[in-house]
Amino acid sequence: MRTETARNAVTYTPYGMLAILWLVGWTLRVPILTAPPLATNIANSFGLGEASIGALTMLPIVAVAFGAIPAAWIITKFGLRVAIVGGLICAGAASVGRGQVPSAELLFFASVIMGLGIAVCQTALPLATRTWTPTHLALGSTVYLNGMMAGELSAAGLTRPIILPLANFDWRIALILWAVPILIVAILVLLSRPANTDDSSNLPDRQNPSPVTSIPSLRDRRVWQYGILLGSSVLAFFIINAYSGSVLNARGESEALSALLLAYNTTPLLASLCLLLVPHWIGKRAPIAISGIAAVIGLSGFIIFDSWLSWMSALLVGYAATVKTILLISLPPKIANGTAVTRLSAGMTLIGFSLAFIIPLIGGWIADKTGTVVIALYPALAFLIIGLSALGRHSEYPHYK
């Protein structure tokens, strides 16, 4: 009887918790990527320039990076479920607040608060995967990351054609409509009960003397190793979105921009669906190395070539960078246990997202100084190449304590 019970525990697929993980993943990208489609409307309301609109999109991402460490403390102090529910409520409420504020300054402040809420959830999800789907770690990771990719596509693709008309073309109401499902997901997480798992991770960690044990150390070599790898993949994807418009315009190919961006921002969903078929890739060096090399080749092609060959190179970047990002974000629950999962995830997020924010700024500054747009991509390409040195020597990444 015990043997049969153990066998059932191993083979049981927790579909309910996988659905919860997917929904939480979906909410992590929707509030961030609703701003770009509404940029014109928001700019007209507050008289914002291009730099301010760019900051509106980037501020939540910066908050995710620098919010990772306090998020790790919150998760260990208050428990996994409370942290995720609180993060979702914070993100949803701040998203609503962005549409109700009377000034641009408060708009930016609400965007930062929203990013901090997202940071808590994003840092918690690797531990949630290990806790809620312990017999299906790789599948759980790919499922919630597929949710993140679907969230990106939902916000970017549905805001103007569907949500804005439902909001009577009022961007403030549109933000409220997008916040409703976020709050619904928070309720679902609160009511969920994982099956065949030890639910103790939903409580504050009683075994450790202090939540400080979950805070990453910047002297940890492996945090830097995985953070650099994550930063190169996030950077590879972001740099095309950031500068493709300027590059295509300089080449006289601006008529292809809309189609390219649509196709490019579809590649993450395609990549995440493909990885659902090969979850055993998580934790292995070779898939990360191959996708990293493919991203270097793709970005080089986008820089060197023009016309359709350049556009196809960009799509290669989008697909390869997403594969690498998913494999790296899924790594902590695969190679670590307990608070080490949160510590590694938080450190990787801080380093990776910070690099992905800083390097494009350096490229843009060099491009402004030289007057050549495509030079903005050179620092990113150099970092992608240098980042390959962080792959390590092990065919499978060793256990992290």
PDB file of C-alpha atoms in Angstrom, residues 36-312:
ATOM      1  CA  PRO A  36       3.667  50.909 -24.462  1.00  0.00           C
ATOM      2  CA  PRO A  37       0.355  50.464 -26.366  1.00  0.00           C
ATOM      3  CA  LEU A  38      -1.151  53.309 -24.318  1.00  0.00           C
ATOM      4  CA  ALA A  39       1.942  55.513 -24.562  1.00  0.00           C
ATOM      5  CA  THR A  40       0.397  58.077 -26.911  1.00  0.00           C
ATOM      6  CA  ASN A  41      -2.706  58.464 -24.752  1.00  0.00           C
ATOM      7  CA  ILE A  42      -0.680  58.802 -21.547  1.00  0.00           C
ATOM      8  CA  ALA A  43       1.724  61.271 -23.160  1.00  0.00           C
ATOM      9  CA  ASN A  44      -1.162  63.479 -24.303  1.00  0.00           C
ATOM     10  CA  SER A  45      -2.655  63.515 -20.799  1.00  0.00           C
ATOM     11  CA  PHE A  46       0.547  64.539 -19.024  1.00  0.00           C
ATOM     12  CA  GLY A  47       2.522  66.219 -21.812  1.00  0.00           C
ATOM     13  CA  LEU A  48       5.290  63.636 -21.653  1.00  0.00           C
ATOM     14  CA  GLY A  49       8.201  63.450 -24.084  1.00  0.00           C
ATOM     15  CA  GLU A  50       9.795  60.356 -25.607  1.00  0.00           C
ATOM     16  CA  ALA A  51      12.305  59.982 -22.775  1.00  0.00           C
ATOM     17  CA  SER A  52       9.551  60.074 -20.165  1.00  0.00           C
ATOM     18  CA  ILE A  53       7.486  57.481 -21.996  1.00  0.00           C
ATOM     19  CA  GLY A  54      10.539  55.248 -22.188  1.00  0.00           C
ATOM     20  CA  ALA A  55      11.089  55.702 -18.464  1.00  0.00           C
ATOM     21  CA  LEU A  56       7.464  54.723 -17.830  1.00  0.00           C
ATOM     22  CA  THR A  57       8.149  51.342 -19.440  1.00  0.00           C
ATOM     23  CA  MET A  58      11.579  50.825 -17.889  1.00  0.00           C
ATOM     24  CA  LEU A  59      10.891  51.915 -14.299  1.00  0.00           C
ATOM     25  CA  PRO A  60       8.962  48.738 -13.368  1.00  0.00           C
ATOM     26  CA  ILE A  61      11.787  46.640 -14.850  1.00  0.00           C
ATOM     27  CA  VAL A  62      14.368  48.529 -12.773  1.00  0.00           C
ATOM     28  CA  ALA A  63      12.128  48.038  -9.723  1.00  0.00           C
ATOM     29  CA  VAL A  64      12.033  44.302 -10.437  1.00  0.00           C
ATOM     30  CA  ALA A  65      15.847  44.229 -10.438  1.00  0.00           C
ATOM     31  CA  PHE A  66      16.404  46.206  -7.259  1.00  0.00           C
ATOM     32  CA  GLY A  67      13.310  44.783  -5.555  1.00  0.00           C
ATOM     33  CA  ALA A  68      14.629  41.222  -5.773  1.00  0.00           C
ATOM     34  CA  ILE A  69      16.639  41.381  -2.534  1.00  0.00           C
ATOM     35  CA  PRO A  70      13.882  42.861  -0.317  1.00  0.00           C
ATOM     36  CA  ALA A  71      11.525  40.398  -2.035  1.00  0.00           C
ATOM     37  CA  ALA A  72      13.699  37.506  -0.841  1.00  0.00           C
ATOM     38  CA  TRP A  73      13.477  38.849   2.728  1.00  0.00           C
ATOM     39  CA  ILE A  74       9.675  39.248   2.472  1.00  0.00           C
ATOM     40  CA  ILE A  75       9.197  35.691   1.172  1.00  0.00           C
ATOM     41  CA  THR A  76      11.154  34.161   4.055  1.00  0.00           C
ATOM     42  CA  LYS A  77       9.674  36.474   6.677  1.00  0.00           C
ATOM     43  CA  PHE A  78       5.985  36.177   5.779  1.00  0.00           C
ATOM     44  CA  GLY A  79       5.772  32.952   3.798  1.00  0.00           C
ATOM     45  CA  LEU A  80       5.392  31.983   0.164  1.00  0.00           C
ATOM     46  CA  ARG A  81       1.616  32.293  -0.238  1.00  0.00           C
ATOM     47  CA  VAL A  82       1.353  35.587   1.638  1.00  0.00           C
ATOM     48  CA  ALA A  83       4.241  37.017  -0.402  1.00  0.00           C
ATOM     49  CA  ILE A  84       2.688  36.087  -3.754  1.00  0.00           C
ATOM     50  CA  VAL A  85      -0.793  37.269  -2.803  1.00  0.00           C
ATOM     51  CA  GLY A  86       0.609  40.504  -1.378  1.00  0.00           C
ATOM     52  CA  GLY A  87       2.765  41.068  -4.462  1.00  0.00           C
ATOM     53  CA  LEU A  88      -0.190  40.554  -6.791  1.00  0.00           C
ATOM     54  CA  ILE A  89      -2.407  42.896  -4.781  1.00  0.00           C
ATOM     55  CA  CYS A  90       0.369  45.504  -4.732  1.00  0.00           C
ATOM     56  CA  ALA A  91       0.899  45.222  -8.503  1.00  0.00           C
ATOM     57  CA  GLY A  92      -2.831  45.312  -9.261  1.00  0.00           C
ATOM     58  CA  ALA A  93      -3.556  48.231  -6.941  1.00  0.00           C
ATOM     59  CA  ALA A  94      -0.588  50.222  -8.257  1.00  0.00           C
ATOM     60  CA  SER A  95      -1.683  49.499 -11.823  1.00  0.00           C
ATOM     61  CA  VAL A  96      -5.093  50.978 -11.009  1.00  0.00           C
ATOM     62  CA  GLY A  97      -3.340  53.869  -9.270  1.00  0.00           C
ATOM     63  CA  ARG A  98      -1.364  54.685 -12.422  1.00  0.00           C
ATOM     64  CA  GLY A  99      -4.660  55.496 -14.104  1.00  0.00           C
ATOM     65  CA  GLN A 100      -5.947  57.687 -11.287  1.00  0.00           C
ATOM     66  CA  VAL A 101      -2.952  59.858 -10.435  1.00  0.00           C
ATOM     67  CA  PRO A 102      -3.150  63.590 -11.165  1.00  0.00           C
ATOM     68  CA  SER A 103       0.509  64.160 -12.092  1.00  0.00           C
ATOM     69  CA  ALA A 104       3.373  62.567 -14.012  1.00  0.00           C
ATOM     70  CA  GLU A 105       5.466  62.350 -10.846  1.00  0.00           C
ATOM     71  CA  LEU A 106       2.841  60.216  -9.121  1.00  0.00           C
ATOM     72  CA  LEU A 107       2.496  58.169 -12.301  1.00  0.00           C
ATOM     73  CA  PHE A 108       6.185  57.260 -12.102  1.00  0.00           C
ATOM     74  CA  PHE A 109       5.917  56.564  -8.368  1.00  0.00           C
ATOM     75  CA  ALA A 110       2.983  54.196  -8.912  1.00  0.00           C
ATOM     76  CA  SER A 111       4.971  52.450 -11.650  1.00  0.00           C
ATOM     77  CA  VAL A 112       7.831  51.811  -9.210  1.00  0.00           C
ATOM     78  CA  ILE A 113       5.443  50.409  -6.576  1.00  0.00           C
ATOM     79  CA  MET A 114       3.907  48.166  -9.237  1.00  0.00           C
ATOM     80  CA  GLY A 115       7.375  46.917 -10.162  1.00  0.00           C
ATOM     81  CA  LEU A 116       8.156  46.089  -6.532  1.00  0.00           C
ATOM     82  CA  GLY A 117       4.999  43.996  -6.300  1.00  0.00           C
ATOM     83  CA  ILE A 118       6.017  42.151  -9.450  1.00  0.00           C
ATOM     84  CA  ALA A 119       9.518  41.656  -8.023  1.00  0.00           C
ATOM     85  CA  VAL A 120       8.098  39.817  -4.996  1.00  0.00           C
ATOM     86  CA  CYS A 121       6.084  37.439  -7.185  1.00  0.00           C
ATOM     87  CA  GLN A 122       8.872  36.872  -9.695  1.00  0.00           C
ATOM     88  CA  THR A 123      11.359  36.071  -6.930  1.00  0.00           C
ATOM     89  CA  ALA A 124       8.833  33.757  -5.248  1.00  0.00           C
ATOM     90  CA  LEU A 125       7.860  31.691  -8.288  1.00  0.00           C
ATOM     91  CA  PRO A 126      10.970  29.456  -8.384  1.00  0.00           C
ATOM     92  CA  LEU A 127      10.318  28.455  -4.756  1.00  0.00           C
ATOM     93  CA  ALA A 128       6.598  28.073  -5.540  1.00  0.00           C
ATOM     94  CA  THR A 129       7.526  25.645  -8.302  1.00  0.00           C
ATOM     95  CA  ARG A 130       9.560  23.501  -5.920  1.00  0.00           C
ATOM     96  CA  THR A 131       6.864  23.666  -3.222  1.00  0.00           C
ATOM     97  CA  TRP A 132       3.680  23.303  -5.265  1.00  0.00           C
ATOM     98  CA  THR A 133       4.882  20.948  -8.011  1.00  0.00           C
ATOM     99  CA  PRO A 134       7.753  19.042  -6.332  1.00  0.00           C
ATOM    100  CA  THR A 135       7.487  15.991  -8.604  1.00  0.00           C
ATOM    101  CA  HIS A 136       7.292  18.111 -11.765  1.00  0.00           C
ATOM    102  CA  LEU A 137       9.901  20.835 -11.233  1.00  0.00           C
ATOM    103  CA  ALA A 138      10.892  21.280 -14.872  1.00  0.00           C
ATOM    104  CA  LEU A 139       7.286  21.242 -16.071  1.00  0.00           C
ATOM    105  CA  GLY A 140       6.232  23.736 -13.394  1.00  0.00           C
ATOM    106  CA  SER A 141       9.020  26.123 -14.366  1.00  0.00           C
ATOM    107  CA  THR A 142       8.246  26.003 -18.075  1.00  0.00           C
ATOM    108  CA  VAL A 143       4.513  26.392 -17.398  1.00  0.00           C
ATOM    109  CA  TYR A 144       4.815  29.618 -15.383  1.00  0.00           C
ATOM    110  CA  LEU A 145       7.353  31.004 -17.835  1.00  0.00           C
ATOM    111  CA  ASN A 146       4.977  30.190 -20.674  1.00  0.00           C
ATOM    112  CA  GLY A 147       2.424  32.224 -18.718  1.00  0.00           C
ATOM    113  CA  MET A 148       4.875  35.139 -18.608  1.00  0.00           C
ATOM    114  CA  MET A 149       5.375  34.979 -22.367  1.00  0.00           C
ATOM    115  CA  ALA A 150       1.613  34.807 -22.946  1.00  0.00           C
ATOM    116  CA  GLY A 151       1.232  37.828 -20.651  1.00  0.00           C
ATOM    117  CA  GLU A 152       3.671  39.808 -22.768  1.00  0.00           C
ATOM    118  CA  LEU A 153       1.770  38.969 -25.943  1.00  0.00           C
ATOM    119  CA  SER A 154      -1.620  39.629 -24.308  1.00  0.00           C
ATOM    120  CA  ALA A 155      -0.705  43.098 -23.089  1.00  0.00           C
ATOM    121  CA  ALA A 156       1.089  44.110 -26.281  1.00  0.00           C
ATOM    122  CA  GLY A 157      -1.464  42.628 -28.663  1.00  0.00           C
ATOM    123  CA  LEU A 158      -4.852  43.061 -26.977  1.00  0.00           C
ATOM    124  CA  THR A 159      -4.649  46.467 -25.298  1.00  0.00           C
ATOM    125  CA  ARG A 160      -5.434  48.685 -28.298  1.00  0.00           C
ATOM    126  CA  PRO A 161      -7.761  46.475 -30.357  1.00  0.00           C
ATOM    127  CA  ILE A 162      -9.841  45.061 -27.472  1.00  0.00           C
ATOM    128  CA  ILE A 163      -9.252  46.588 -24.020  1.00  0.00           C
ATOM    129  CA  LEU A 164      -9.153  50.240 -25.089  1.00  0.00           C
ATOM    130  CA  PRO A 165     -12.504  50.075 -26.976  1.00  0.00           C
ATOM    131  CA  LEU A 166     -14.037  48.297 -23.952  1.00  0.00           C
ATOM    132  CA  ALA A 167     -12.773  51.221 -21.854  1.00  0.00           C
ATOM    133  CA  ASN A 168     -14.473  53.708 -24.210  1.00  0.00           C
ATOM    134  CA  PHE A 169     -10.974  54.719 -25.391  1.00  0.00           C
ATOM    135  CA  ASP A 170     -10.080  56.013 -21.913  1.00  0.00           C
ATOM    136  CA  TRP A 171      -6.570  54.799 -21.040  1.00  0.00           C
ATOM    137  CA  ARG A 172      -7.277  55.230 -17.333  1.00  0.00           C
ATOM    138  CA  ILE A 173     -10.183  52.788 -17.461  1.00  0.00           C
ATOM    139  CA  ALA A 174      -8.119  50.446 -19.640  1.00  0.00           C
ATOM    140  CA  LEU A 175      -5.542  50.138 -16.844  1.00  0.00           C
ATOM    141  CA  ILE A 176      -8.317  49.304 -14.391  1.00  0.00           C
ATOM    142  CA  LEU A 177      -9.686  46.597 -16.690  1.00  0.00           C
ATOM    143  CA  TRP A 178      -6.237  44.982 -16.939  1.00  0.00           C
ATOM    144  CA  ALA A 179      -5.888  45.109 -13.135  1.00  0.00           C
ATOM    145  CA  VAL A 180      -9.078  43.098 -12.515  1.00  0.00           C
ATOM    146  CA  PRO A 181      -7.670  39.695 -13.588  1.00  0.00           C
ATOM    147  CA  ILE A 182      -4.543  40.339 -11.514  1.00  0.00           C
ATOM    148  CA  LEU A 183      -6.637  40.702  -8.373  1.00  0.00           C
ATOM    149  CA  ILE A 184      -8.689  37.615  -9.323  1.00  0.00           C
ATOM    150  CA  VAL A 185      -5.476  35.592  -9.610  1.00  0.00           C
ATOM    151  CA  ALA A 186      -4.471  36.826  -6.138  1.00  0.00           C
ATOM    152  CA  ILE A 187      -7.733  35.403  -4.746  1.00  0.00           C
ATOM    153  CA  LEU A 188      -7.142  32.081  -6.544  1.00  0.00           C
ATOM    154  CA  VAL A 189      -3.658  31.802  -5.039  1.00  0.00           C
ATOM    155  CA  LEU A 190      -5.067  32.534  -1.589  1.00  0.00           C
ATOM    156  CA  LEU A 191      -7.703  29.803  -1.960  1.00  0.00           C
ATOM    157  CA  SER A 192      -5.458  27.201  -3.608  1.00  0.00           C
ATOM    158  CA  ARG A 193      -4.307  24.139  -1.707  1.00  0.00           C
ATOM    159  CA  PRO A 194      -1.388  22.187  -3.198  1.00  0.00           C
ATOM    160  CA  ALA A 195      -1.888  18.426  -3.257  1.00  0.00           C
ATOM    161  CA  ASN A 196       0.810  15.876  -2.336  1.00  0.00           C
ATOM    162  CA  THR A 197       3.187  18.604  -1.138  1.00  0.00           C
ATOM    163  CA  ASP A 198       4.501  19.850   2.140  1.00  0.00           C
ATOM    164  CA  ASP A 199       2.689  23.147   2.508  1.00  0.00           C
ATOM    165  CA  SER A 200       5.091  24.403   5.165  1.00  0.00           C
ATOM    166  CA  SER A 201       6.751  26.702   2.652  1.00  0.00           C
ATOM    167  CA  ASN A 202       3.586  28.743   2.664  1.00  0.00           C
ATOM    168  CA  LEU A 203       4.460  29.734   6.216  1.00  0.00           C
ATOM    169  CA  PRO A 204       7.363  31.821   7.440  1.00  0.00           C
ATOM    170  CA  ASP A 205      10.546  29.790   7.711  1.00  0.00           C
ATOM    171  CA  ARG A 206      10.755  28.687  11.356  1.00  0.00           C
ATOM    172  CA  GLN A 207      13.977  26.717  11.018  1.00  0.00           C
ATOM    173  CA  ASN A 208      16.216  29.645  10.148  1.00  0.00           C
ATOM    174  CA  PRO A 209      17.012  32.201  12.850  1.00  0.00           C
ATOM    175  CA  SER A 210      16.504  35.109  10.475  1.00  0.00           C
ATOM    176  CA  PRO A 211      15.116  35.816   6.974  1.00  0.00           C
ATOM    177  CA  VAL A 212      18.527  37.323   6.271  1.00  0.00           C
ATOM    178  CA  THR A 213      19.593  33.788   5.256  1.00  0.00           C
ATOM    179  CA  SER A 214      17.592  34.221   2.039  1.00  0.00           C
ATOM    180  CA  ILE A 215      19.396  37.414   0.987  1.00  0.00           C
ATOM    181  CA  PRO A 216      22.006  36.800  -1.737  1.00  0.00           C
ATOM    182  CA  SER A 217      25.649  37.719  -1.298  1.00  0.00           C
ATOM    183  CA  LEU A 218      27.298  39.669  -4.082  1.00  0.00           C
ATOM    184  CA  ARG A 219      30.499  37.812  -3.200  1.00  0.00           C
ATOM    185  CA  ASP A 220      28.892  34.562  -4.338  1.00  0.00           C
ATOM    186  CA  ARG A 221      30.646  33.531  -7.559  1.00  0.00           C
ATOM    187  CA  ARG A 222      27.751  31.428  -8.808  1.00  0.00           C
ATOM    188  CA  VAL A 223      25.246  34.242  -8.310  1.00  0.00           C
ATOM    189  CA  TRP A 224      27.406  36.330 -10.629  1.00  0.00           C
ATOM    190  CA  GLN A 225      27.850  33.453 -13.069  1.00  0.00           C
ATOM    191  CA  TYR A 226      24.132  32.828 -13.475  1.00  0.00           C
ATOM    192  CA  GLY A 227      23.313  36.534 -13.207  1.00  0.00           C
ATOM    193  CA  ILE A 228      25.630  37.364 -16.120  1.00  0.00           C
ATOM    194  CA  LEU A 229      24.094  34.578 -18.192  1.00  0.00           C
ATOM    195  CA  LEU A 230      20.590  35.838 -17.372  1.00  0.00           C
ATOM    196  CA  GLY A 231      21.579  39.437 -18.091  1.00  0.00           C
ATOM    197  CA  SER A 232      22.914  38.517 -21.532  1.00  0.00           C
ATOM    198  CA  SER A 233      19.688  36.740 -22.481  1.00  0.00           C
ATOM    199  CA  VAL A 234      17.367  39.490 -21.198  1.00  0.00           C
ATOM    200  CA  LEU A 235      19.604  42.080 -22.882  1.00  0.00           C
ATOM    201  CA  ALA A 236      19.576  40.201 -26.198  1.00  0.00           C
ATOM    202  CA  PHE A 237      15.783  40.268 -26.294  1.00  0.00           C
ATOM    203  CA  PHE A 238      15.413  43.839 -25.040  1.00  0.00           C
ATOM    204  CA  ILE A 239      17.973  45.426 -27.354  1.00  0.00           C
ATOM    205  CA  ILE A 240      16.058  44.533 -30.533  1.00  0.00           C
ATOM    206  CA  ASN A 241      12.809  45.915 -29.145  1.00  0.00           C
ATOM    207  CA  ALA A 242      14.600  49.066 -28.008  1.00  0.00           C
ATOM    208  CA  TYR A 243      16.489  49.954 -31.177  1.00  0.00           C
ATOM    209  CA  SER A 244      14.842  48.148 -34.107  1.00  0.00           C
ATOM    210  CA  GLY A 245      12.724  51.198 -34.932  1.00  0.00           C
ATOM    211  CA  SER A 246      15.722  53.521 -35.129  1.00  0.00           C
ATOM    212  CA  VAL A 247      17.845  50.988 -37.039  1.00  0.00           C
ATOM    213  CA  LEU A 248      15.172  50.221 -39.626  1.00  0.00           C
ATOM    214  CA  ASN A 249      14.413  53.907 -40.045  1.00  0.00           C
ATOM    215  CA  ALA A 250      18.104  54.664 -40.677  1.00  0.00           C
ATOM    216  CA  ARG A 251      18.155  51.935 -43.343  1.00  0.00           C
ATOM    217  CA  GLY A 252      14.985  53.170 -45.014  1.00  0.00           C
ATOM    218  CA  GLU A 253      13.050  50.070 -43.947  1.00  0.00           C
ATOM    219  CA  SER A 254      10.578  51.665 -41.558  1.00  0.00           C
ATOM    220  CA  GLU A 255       7.611  50.182 -43.449  1.00  0.00           C
ATOM    221  CA  ALA A 256       8.639  46.746 -42.141  1.00  0.00           C
ATOM    222  CA  LEU A 257       8.775  47.804 -38.481  1.00  0.00           C
ATOM    223  CA  SER A 258       5.220  46.916 -37.446  1.00  0.00           C
ATOM    224  CA  ALA A 259       5.360  43.438 -38.961  1.00  0.00           C
ATOM    225  CA  LEU A 260       8.829  42.803 -37.539  1.00  0.00           C
ATOM    226  CA  LEU A 261       7.839  43.814 -34.002  1.00  0.00           C
ATOM    227  CA  LEU A 262       4.701  41.683 -34.142  1.00  0.00           C
ATOM    228  CA  ALA A 263       6.658  38.648 -35.317  1.00  0.00           C
ATOM    229  CA  TYR A 264       9.505  39.358 -32.895  1.00  0.00           C
ATOM    230  CA  ASN A 265       7.249  39.598 -29.848  1.00  0.00           C
ATOM    231  CA  THR A 266       5.564  36.349 -30.828  1.00  0.00           C
ATOM    232  CA  THR A 267       8.838  34.397 -30.616  1.00  0.00           C
ATOM    233  CA  PRO A 268       8.796  34.210 -26.765  1.00  0.00           C
ATOM    234  CA  LEU A 269       5.460  32.403 -26.764  1.00  0.00           C
ATOM    235  CA  LEU A 270       6.689  30.017 -29.472  1.00  0.00           C
ATOM    236  CA  ALA A 271       9.914  29.354 -27.562  1.00  0.00           C
ATOM    237  CA  SER A 272       8.081  28.679 -24.297  1.00  0.00           C
ATOM    238  CA  LEU A 273       5.686  26.272 -26.031  1.00  0.00           C
ATOM    239  CA  CYS A 274       8.625  24.392 -27.534  1.00  0.00           C
ATOM    240  CA  LEU A 275      10.321  24.108 -24.133  1.00  0.00           C
ATOM    241  CA  LEU A 276       7.189  22.513 -22.698  1.00  0.00           C
ATOM    242  CA  LEU A 277       8.142  19.520 -24.863  1.00  0.00           C
ATOM    243  CA  VAL A 278      11.701  19.310 -23.506  1.00  0.00           C
ATOM    244  CA  PRO A 279      11.588  20.282 -19.800  1.00  0.00           C
ATOM    245  CA  HIS A 280      14.570  17.970 -19.162  1.00  0.00           C
ATOM    246  CA  TRP A 281      16.793  20.663 -20.725  1.00  0.00           C
ATOM    247  CA  ILE A 282      16.573  22.651 -17.475  1.00  0.00           C
ATOM    248  CA  GLY A 283      19.811  22.374 -15.503  1.00  0.00           C
ATOM    249  CA  LYS A 284      21.909  21.350 -18.500  1.00  0.00           C
ATOM    250  CA  ARG A 285      24.712  23.487 -19.915  1.00  0.00           C
ATOM    251  CA  ALA A 286      24.454  22.567 -23.606  1.00  0.00           C
ATOM    252  CA  PRO A 287      20.997  24.099 -24.355  1.00  0.00           C
ATOM    253  CA  ILE A 288      22.010  27.355 -22.634  1.00  0.00           C
ATOM    254  CA  ALA A 289      25.279  27.422 -24.590  1.00  0.00           C
ATOM    255  CA  ILE A 290      23.606  26.733 -27.945  1.00  0.00           C
ATOM    256  CA  SER A 291      20.903  29.361 -27.404  1.00  0.00           C
ATOM    257  CA  GLY A 292      23.549  31.885 -26.269  1.00  0.00           C
ATOM    258  CA  ILE A 293      25.637  31.297 -29.390  1.00  0.00           C
ATOM    259  CA  ALA A 294      22.511  31.526 -31.562  1.00  0.00           C
ATOM    260  CA  ALA A 295      21.664  34.896 -29.982  1.00  0.00           C
ATOM    261  CA  VAL A 296      25.183  36.169 -30.784  1.00  0.00           C
ATOM    262  CA  ILE A 297      24.826  35.006 -34.412  1.00  0.00           C
ATOM    263  CA  GLY A 298      21.376  36.563 -34.683  1.00  0.00           C
ATOM    264  CA  LEU A 299      22.393  39.942 -33.253  1.00  0.00           C
ATOM    265  CA  SER A 300      25.484  39.988 -35.476  1.00  0.00           C
ATOM    266  CA  GLY A 301      23.261  39.317 -38.499  1.00  0.00           C
ATOM    267  CA  PHE A 302      20.862  42.088 -37.510  1.00  0.00           C
ATOM    268  CA  ILE A 303      23.812  44.502 -37.339  1.00  0.00           C
ATOM    269  CA  ILE A 304      25.623  43.395 -40.504  1.00  0.00           C
ATOM    270  CA  PHE A 305      22.808  42.648 -42.948  1.00  0.00           C
ATOM    271  CA  ASP A 306      19.794  44.599 -44.092  1.00  0.00           C
ATOM    272  CA  SER A 307      16.343  43.813 -45.509  1.00  0.00           C
ATOM    273  CA  TRP A 308      14.847  40.337 -44.942  1.00  0.00           C
ATOM    274  CA  LEU A 309      18.106  38.718 -43.839  1.00  0.00           C
ATOM    275  CA  SER A 310      18.432  41.254 -41.041  1.00  0.00           C
ATOM    276  CA  TRP A 311      14.804  40.721 -40.038  1.00  0.00           C
ATOM    277  CA  MET A 312      15.218  36.941 -39.902  1.00  0.00           C
TER     278      MET A 312
END
